[in-house]
XYZ file of C-alpha atoms in Angstrom:
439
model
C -11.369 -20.235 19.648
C -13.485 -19.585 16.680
C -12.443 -16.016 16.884
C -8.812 -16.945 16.816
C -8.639 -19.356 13.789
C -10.510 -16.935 11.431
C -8.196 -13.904 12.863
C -5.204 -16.346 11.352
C -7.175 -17.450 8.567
C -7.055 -14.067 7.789
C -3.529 -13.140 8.558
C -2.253 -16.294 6.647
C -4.132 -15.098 3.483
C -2.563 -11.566 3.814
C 1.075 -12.908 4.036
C -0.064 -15.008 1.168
C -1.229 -12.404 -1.368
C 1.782 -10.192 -0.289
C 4.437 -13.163 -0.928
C 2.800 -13.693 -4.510
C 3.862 -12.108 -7.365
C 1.632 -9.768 -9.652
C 1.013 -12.734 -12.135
C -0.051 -14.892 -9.267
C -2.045 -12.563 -8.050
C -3.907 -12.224 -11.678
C -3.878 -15.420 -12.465
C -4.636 -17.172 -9.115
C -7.654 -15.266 -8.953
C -8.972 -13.666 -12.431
C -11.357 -11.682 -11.058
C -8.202 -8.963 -10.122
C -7.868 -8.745 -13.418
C -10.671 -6.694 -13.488
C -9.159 -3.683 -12.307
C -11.591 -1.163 -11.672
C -14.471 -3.632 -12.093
C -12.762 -5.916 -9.240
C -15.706 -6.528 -6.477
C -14.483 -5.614 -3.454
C -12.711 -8.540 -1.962
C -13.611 -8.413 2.082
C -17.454 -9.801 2.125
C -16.514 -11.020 5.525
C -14.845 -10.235 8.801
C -12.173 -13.805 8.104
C -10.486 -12.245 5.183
C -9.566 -8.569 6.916
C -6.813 -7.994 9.655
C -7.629 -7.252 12.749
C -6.922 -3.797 13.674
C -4.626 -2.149 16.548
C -6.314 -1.180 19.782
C -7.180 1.875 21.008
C -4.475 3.523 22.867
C -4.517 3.142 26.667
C -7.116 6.247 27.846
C -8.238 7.139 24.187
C -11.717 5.962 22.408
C -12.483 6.963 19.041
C -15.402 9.981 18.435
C -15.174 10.670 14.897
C -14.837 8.981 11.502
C -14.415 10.971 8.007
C -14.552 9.100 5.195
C -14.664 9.124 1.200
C -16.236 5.862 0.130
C -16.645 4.684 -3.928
C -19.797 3.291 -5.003
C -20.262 -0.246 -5.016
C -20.442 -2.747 -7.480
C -22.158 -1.840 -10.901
C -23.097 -2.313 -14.321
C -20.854 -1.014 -16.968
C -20.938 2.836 -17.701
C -21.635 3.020 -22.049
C -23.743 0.636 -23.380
C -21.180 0.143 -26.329
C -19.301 -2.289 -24.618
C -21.924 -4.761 -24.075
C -23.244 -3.979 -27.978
C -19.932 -4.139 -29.814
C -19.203 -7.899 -29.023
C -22.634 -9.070 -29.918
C -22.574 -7.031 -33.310
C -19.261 -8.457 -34.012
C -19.876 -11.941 -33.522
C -23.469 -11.551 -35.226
C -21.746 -10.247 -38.399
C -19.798 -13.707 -38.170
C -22.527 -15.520 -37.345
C -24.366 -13.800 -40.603
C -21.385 -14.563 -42.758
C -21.641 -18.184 -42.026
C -18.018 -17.948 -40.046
C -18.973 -18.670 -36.274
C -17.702 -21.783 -34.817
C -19.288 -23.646 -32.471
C -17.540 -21.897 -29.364
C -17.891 -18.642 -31.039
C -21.645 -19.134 -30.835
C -21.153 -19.644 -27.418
C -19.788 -16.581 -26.484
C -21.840 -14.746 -28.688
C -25.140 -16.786 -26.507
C -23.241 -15.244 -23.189
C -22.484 -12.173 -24.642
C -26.247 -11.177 -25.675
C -27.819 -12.534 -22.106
C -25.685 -9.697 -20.374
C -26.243 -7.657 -23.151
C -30.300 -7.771 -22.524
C -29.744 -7.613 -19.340
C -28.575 -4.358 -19.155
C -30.440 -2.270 -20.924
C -31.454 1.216 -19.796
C -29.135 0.380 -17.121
C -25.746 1.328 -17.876
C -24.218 2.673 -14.650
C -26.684 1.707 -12.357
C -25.643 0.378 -8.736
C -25.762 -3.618 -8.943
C -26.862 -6.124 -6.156
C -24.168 -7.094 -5.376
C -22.841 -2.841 -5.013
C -25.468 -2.383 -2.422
C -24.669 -5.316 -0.645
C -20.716 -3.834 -0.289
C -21.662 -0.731 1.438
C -23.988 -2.663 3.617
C -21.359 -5.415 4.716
C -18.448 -2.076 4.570
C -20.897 0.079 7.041
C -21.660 -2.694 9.430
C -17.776 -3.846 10.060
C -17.891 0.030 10.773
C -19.939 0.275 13.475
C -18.952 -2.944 15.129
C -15.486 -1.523 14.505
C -15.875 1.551 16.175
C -18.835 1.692 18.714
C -18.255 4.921 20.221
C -18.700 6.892 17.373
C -22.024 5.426 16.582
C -23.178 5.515 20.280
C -26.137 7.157 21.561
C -27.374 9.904 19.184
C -24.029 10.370 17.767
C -24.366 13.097 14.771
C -24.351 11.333 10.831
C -23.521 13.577 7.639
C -24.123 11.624 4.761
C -23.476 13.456 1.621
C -23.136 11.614 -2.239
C -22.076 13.125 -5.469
C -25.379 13.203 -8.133
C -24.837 10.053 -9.309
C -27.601 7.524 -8.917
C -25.348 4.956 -8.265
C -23.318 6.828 -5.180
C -26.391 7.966 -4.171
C -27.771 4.355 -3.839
C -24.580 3.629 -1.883
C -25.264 6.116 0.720
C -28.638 5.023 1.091
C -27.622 1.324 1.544
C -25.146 2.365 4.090
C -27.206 5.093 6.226
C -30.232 2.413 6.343
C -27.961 0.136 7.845
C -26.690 2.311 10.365
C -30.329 3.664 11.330
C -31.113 -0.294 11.816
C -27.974 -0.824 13.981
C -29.060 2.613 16.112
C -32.564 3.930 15.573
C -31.297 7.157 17.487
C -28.660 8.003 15.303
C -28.967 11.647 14.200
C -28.441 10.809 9.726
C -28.704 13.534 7.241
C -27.975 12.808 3.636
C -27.750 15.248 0.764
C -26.555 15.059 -3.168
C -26.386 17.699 -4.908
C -24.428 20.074 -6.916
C -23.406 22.394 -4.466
C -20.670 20.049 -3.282
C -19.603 18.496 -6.682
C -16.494 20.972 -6.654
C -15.041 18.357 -3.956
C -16.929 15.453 -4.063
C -16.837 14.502 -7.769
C -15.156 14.721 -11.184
C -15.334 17.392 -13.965
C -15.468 20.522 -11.450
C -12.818 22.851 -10.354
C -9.071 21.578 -9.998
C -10.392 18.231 -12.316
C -11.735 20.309 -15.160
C -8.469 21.889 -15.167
C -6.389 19.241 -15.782
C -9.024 17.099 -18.135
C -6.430 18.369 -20.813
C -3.289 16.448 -18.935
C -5.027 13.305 -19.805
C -5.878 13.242 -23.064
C -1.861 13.981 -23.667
C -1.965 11.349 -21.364
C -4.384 9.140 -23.273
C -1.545 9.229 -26.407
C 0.012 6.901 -24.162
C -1.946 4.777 -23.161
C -3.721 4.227 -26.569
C -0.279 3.851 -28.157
C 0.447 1.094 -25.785
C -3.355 -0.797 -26.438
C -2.333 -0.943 -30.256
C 1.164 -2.140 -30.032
C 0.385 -5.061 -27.015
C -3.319 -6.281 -27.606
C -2.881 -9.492 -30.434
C -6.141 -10.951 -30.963
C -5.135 -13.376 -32.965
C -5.215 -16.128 -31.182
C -8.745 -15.442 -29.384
C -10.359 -14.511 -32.588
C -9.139 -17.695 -33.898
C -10.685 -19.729 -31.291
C -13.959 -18.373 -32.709
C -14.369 -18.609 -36.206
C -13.522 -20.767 -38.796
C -12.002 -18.745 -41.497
C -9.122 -16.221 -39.701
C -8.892 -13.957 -42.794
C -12.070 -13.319 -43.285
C -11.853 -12.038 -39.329
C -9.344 -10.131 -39.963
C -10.332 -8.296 -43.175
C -13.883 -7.888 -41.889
C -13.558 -7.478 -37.682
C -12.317 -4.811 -35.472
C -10.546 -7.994 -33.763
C -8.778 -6.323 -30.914
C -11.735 -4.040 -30.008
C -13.338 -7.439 -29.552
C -11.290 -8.907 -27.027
C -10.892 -5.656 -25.475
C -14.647 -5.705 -25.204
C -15.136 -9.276 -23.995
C -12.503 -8.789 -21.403
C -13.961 -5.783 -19.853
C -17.477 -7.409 -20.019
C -15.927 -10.816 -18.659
C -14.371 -8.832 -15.859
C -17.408 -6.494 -14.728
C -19.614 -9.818 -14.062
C -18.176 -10.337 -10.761
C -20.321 -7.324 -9.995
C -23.846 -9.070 -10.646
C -25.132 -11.831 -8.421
C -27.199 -13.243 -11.405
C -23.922 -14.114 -13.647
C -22.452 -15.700 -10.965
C -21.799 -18.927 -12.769
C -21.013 -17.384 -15.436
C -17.603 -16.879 -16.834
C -15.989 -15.565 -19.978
C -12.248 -15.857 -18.694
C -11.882 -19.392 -20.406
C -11.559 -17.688 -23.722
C -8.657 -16.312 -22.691
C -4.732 -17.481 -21.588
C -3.749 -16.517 -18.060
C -0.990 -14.568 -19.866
C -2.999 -13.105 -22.239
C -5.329 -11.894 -19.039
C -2.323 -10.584 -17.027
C -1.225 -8.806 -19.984
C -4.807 -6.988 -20.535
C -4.812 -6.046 -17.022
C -1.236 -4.848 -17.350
C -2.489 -2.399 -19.422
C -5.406 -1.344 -17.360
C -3.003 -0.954 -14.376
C -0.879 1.346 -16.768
C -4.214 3.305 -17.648
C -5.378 3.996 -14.346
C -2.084 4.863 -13.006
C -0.973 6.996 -15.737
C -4.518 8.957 -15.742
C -4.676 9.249 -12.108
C -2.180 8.494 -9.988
C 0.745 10.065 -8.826
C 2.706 9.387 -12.635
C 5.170 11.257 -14.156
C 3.094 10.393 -17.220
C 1.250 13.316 -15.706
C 3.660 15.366 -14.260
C 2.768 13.908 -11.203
C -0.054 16.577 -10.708
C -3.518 14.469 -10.646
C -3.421 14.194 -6.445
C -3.621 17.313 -6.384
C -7.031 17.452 -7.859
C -8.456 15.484 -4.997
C -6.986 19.643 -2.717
C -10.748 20.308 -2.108
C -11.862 17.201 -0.633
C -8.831 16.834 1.425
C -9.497 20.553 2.824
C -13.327 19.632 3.312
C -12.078 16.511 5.315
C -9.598 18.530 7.698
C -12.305 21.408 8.079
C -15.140 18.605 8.970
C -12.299 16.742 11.507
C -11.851 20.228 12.852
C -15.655 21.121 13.046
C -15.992 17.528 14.745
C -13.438 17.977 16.838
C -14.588 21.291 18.282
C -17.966 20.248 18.850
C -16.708 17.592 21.302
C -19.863 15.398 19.917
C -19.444 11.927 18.379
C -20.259 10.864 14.500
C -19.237 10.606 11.350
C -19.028 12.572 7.859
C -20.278 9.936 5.022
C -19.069 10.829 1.530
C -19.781 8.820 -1.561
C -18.430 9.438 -5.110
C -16.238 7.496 -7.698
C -12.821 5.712 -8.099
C -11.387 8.917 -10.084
C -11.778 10.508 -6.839
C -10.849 8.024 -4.130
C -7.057 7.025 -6.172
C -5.821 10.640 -6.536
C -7.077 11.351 -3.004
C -5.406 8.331 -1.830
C -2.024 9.282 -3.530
C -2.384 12.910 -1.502
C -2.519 11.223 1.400
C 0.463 8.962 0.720
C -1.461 5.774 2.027
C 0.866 2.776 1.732
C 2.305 2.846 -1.325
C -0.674 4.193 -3.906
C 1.509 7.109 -4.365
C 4.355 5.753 -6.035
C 5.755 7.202 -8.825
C 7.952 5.615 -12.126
C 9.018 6.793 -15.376
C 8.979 2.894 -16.671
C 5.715 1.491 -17.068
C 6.899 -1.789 -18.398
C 8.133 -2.460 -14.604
C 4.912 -0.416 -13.030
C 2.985 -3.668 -12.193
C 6.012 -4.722 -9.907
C 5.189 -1.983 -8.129
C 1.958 -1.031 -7.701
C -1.746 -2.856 -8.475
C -4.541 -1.395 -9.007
C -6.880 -4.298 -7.103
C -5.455 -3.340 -4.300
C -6.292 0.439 -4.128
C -9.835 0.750 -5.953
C -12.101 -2.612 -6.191
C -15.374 -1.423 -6.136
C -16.741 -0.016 -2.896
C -13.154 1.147 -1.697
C -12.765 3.017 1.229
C -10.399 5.838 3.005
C -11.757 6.038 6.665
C -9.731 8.636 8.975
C -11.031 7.603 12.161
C -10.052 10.429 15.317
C -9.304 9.454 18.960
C -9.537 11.564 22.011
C -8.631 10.656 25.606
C -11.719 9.069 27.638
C -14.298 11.851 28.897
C -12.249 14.648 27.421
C -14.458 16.994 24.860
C -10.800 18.985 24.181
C -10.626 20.965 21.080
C -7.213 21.165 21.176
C -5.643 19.180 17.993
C -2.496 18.613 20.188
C -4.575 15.879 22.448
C -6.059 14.114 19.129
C -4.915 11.038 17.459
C -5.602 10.094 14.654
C -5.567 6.791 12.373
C -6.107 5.918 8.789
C -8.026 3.174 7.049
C -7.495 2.232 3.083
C -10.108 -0.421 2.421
C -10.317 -1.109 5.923
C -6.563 -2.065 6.466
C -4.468 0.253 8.631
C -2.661 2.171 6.516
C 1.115 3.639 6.801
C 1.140 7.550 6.839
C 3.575 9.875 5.613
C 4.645 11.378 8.979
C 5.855 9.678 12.299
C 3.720 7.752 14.300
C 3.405 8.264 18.338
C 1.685 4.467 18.779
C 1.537 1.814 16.261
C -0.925 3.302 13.495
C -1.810 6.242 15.478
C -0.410 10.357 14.941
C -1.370 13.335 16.627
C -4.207 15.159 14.245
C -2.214 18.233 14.881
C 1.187 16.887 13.050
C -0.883 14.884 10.143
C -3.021 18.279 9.658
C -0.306 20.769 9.305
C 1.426 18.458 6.650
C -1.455 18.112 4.868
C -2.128 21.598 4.730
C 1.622 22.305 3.619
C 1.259 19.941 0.960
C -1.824 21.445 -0.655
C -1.014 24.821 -0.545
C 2.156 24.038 -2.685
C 1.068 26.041 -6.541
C 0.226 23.507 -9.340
C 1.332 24.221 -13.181
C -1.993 22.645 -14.972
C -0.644 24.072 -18.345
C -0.219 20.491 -20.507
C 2.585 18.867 -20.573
């Protein structure tokens, strides 16, 4: 019974955040706002569907799987600087109001905090992969049965490869025979990371890309009103701050403490109006999108970076499959890699596409694709005691942050294709010759 009411706990909240519009998304829960920053939103089993059974004679043998890192402190140190230096130079000038002390108080305490650990994996990151690994094995059982075979593999990033670690120590305490290897190193940053290969190629696209989006930050951002809130003399402010880097600062700042267990009652989104939040993340949502997603913006090229570790996934599904042996390949890397990955795919919806970016947030949300610690989990089915190699008798399944996810060919049963049709469109689709010239 207690099984039942948090399966429909569940299911209530998923009609519920599907009914809701964007705004009531943002503003019924701030933390969305967030975008990239947003925590990833399933710490338990209650607020996840359950998934579709196994077809009748099939168990699953194999998961592969591309994995962000967790939760984590910001990436430049500027942003947590700027604010205080701003609000210290109106503090100096005798023109900090009560509440703009305040902020300024909150503002230096995360400040402190982070030094000489911009980027690092937070608490709260490591706990993510630990909760996201578990659900996996109680998920899928077979594939972590026995001495079932575990290739773990991270790009060189301390924080990714803190993620892997979090999530490979939780499997070997789930199933101290598992057979885990773990690696991170350059080698395999041409399909595990950014700034290699296909991505250094087309680093070009978005800075004509970043036009765009900066245009848009200077013409929508008015700080007026939350600088106001702060000092006492709005001239001097304006003569004397760089007023919307401020709030751009605060907001980002505001919206990456969700991340850290020891700010957890702390907030800075009460300095701000719910519209002016869903407006800021408005913006975000047209940044990532237009940067990385599949966006006319970018001549709807930057999937196609993501070729590589699409090819490494088929050729480790075929390895796996081949073997006949159970396990899993483990990847862990970054958000830049996981969106355009999940736009080659064509998961749900992530790969929409839209000239107007004043109606993009109608559309498609960035929460929903890339929180922190978000997940793309192919997980492979074969029929019970069959080791066939033939990619005819597999089925296959896919999971976007642990949701079933719609696929862009025909389904034989519910979720499930045969490996053999969702393979050869794959491989169609990436062979296809990509212009990287700019646009």
């Amino acid at each position: 019974m207690k099984h039942l009411a948090l399966t429909l706990i569940a299911a209530i909240a998923a009609l519920t955040l599907v009914a809701a519009t964007p705004y009531e998304q943002v503003t019924g829960k701030f933390d969305r706002s967030g975008s990239n920053h947003y925590a990833y939103p399933y710490p338990t089993d209650a607020q996840l569907p359950t998934l579709t059974a196994a077809p009748a004679g099939y168990e699953a043998f194999y998961i592969d799987h591309y994995g962000r890192h967790g939760s984590r402190w910001l990436t430049n140190s500027k942003t947590y600087n700027r604010p205080v230096n701003e609000l210290q130079k109106a503090k100096d000038a005798g023109k900090l109001n009560l509440q703009g002390e305040l902020l300024l108080r909150l503002l230096t305490e995360v400040r402190d905090a982070s030094a000489q650990r911009t980027g690092d994996l937070s608490d709260v990151g490591a706990e993510q992969h630990r909760q996201i690994t578990a659900r996996m094995y109680r998920n899928f059982p077979d594939v972590f049965a026995g001495n079932a075979r575990i290739d773990a593999r991270s790009t060189v990033v301390i924080r990714c490869i803190l993620s892997m670690q979090n999530a490979t120590l939780t499997l070997r305490t789930l199933n101290p025979q598992l057979r885990i290897t773990t690696d991170a190193s350059y080698h395999d940053m041409y399909y595990m990371g950014w700034g290699y290969g296909e991505d250094t190629l087309a680093n070009h696209i978005r800075k004509s890309v970043d036009r765009i989006t900066n245009k848009l930050y200077r013409e929508r951002v008015h700080p007026e009103r939350f600088v106001g809130q702060l000092v006492t003399d709005t001239a001097w402010a304006a003569a004397n701050l760089n007023c919307q880097q401020l709030m751009r600062d605060v907001f980002d700042v505001g919206g990456s403490l969700q991340g850290h267990h020891q700010f957890d009652e702390m907030s800075m989104f009460q300095y701000f109006t719910s519209d002016e939040i869903y407006e800021l993340w408005k913006l975000k949502n047209i940044y990532w999108y237009a940067h990385w997603a599949n966006a006319p913006q970018n001549g709807n090229r930057m999937p196609y970076i993501e070729r590589a570790l699409l090819r490494d996934m088929i050729s480790k599904a075929d390895a796996a499959i081949a073997s006949g042996e159970r396990g899993a390949s483990l990847r862990y890397g970054h958000e830049t890699c996981l969106l355009p990955l999940a736009c080659l795919m064509e998961l749900d919806s992530v790969n929409y596409s839209c000239d107007n970016l004043d109606e993009l947030h109608e559309h498609w949300q960035d929460f929903n694709i890339f929180p922190k610690a978000c997940n793309v989990q192919m997980v492979f089915y074969r029929p019970i005691g069959s080791t066939s190699n033939r990619a005819e008798d597999i089925l296959v399944k896919v999971l976007l942050n642990e949701h079933e996810a719609q696929l862009p060919i025909a389904t034989v049963n519910g979720p499930y294709c045969r490996w053999s049709d969702l393979k050869r469109y794959y491989e169609q689709k990436i062979a296809r010759d990509i212009d990287w010239a700019a646009p």
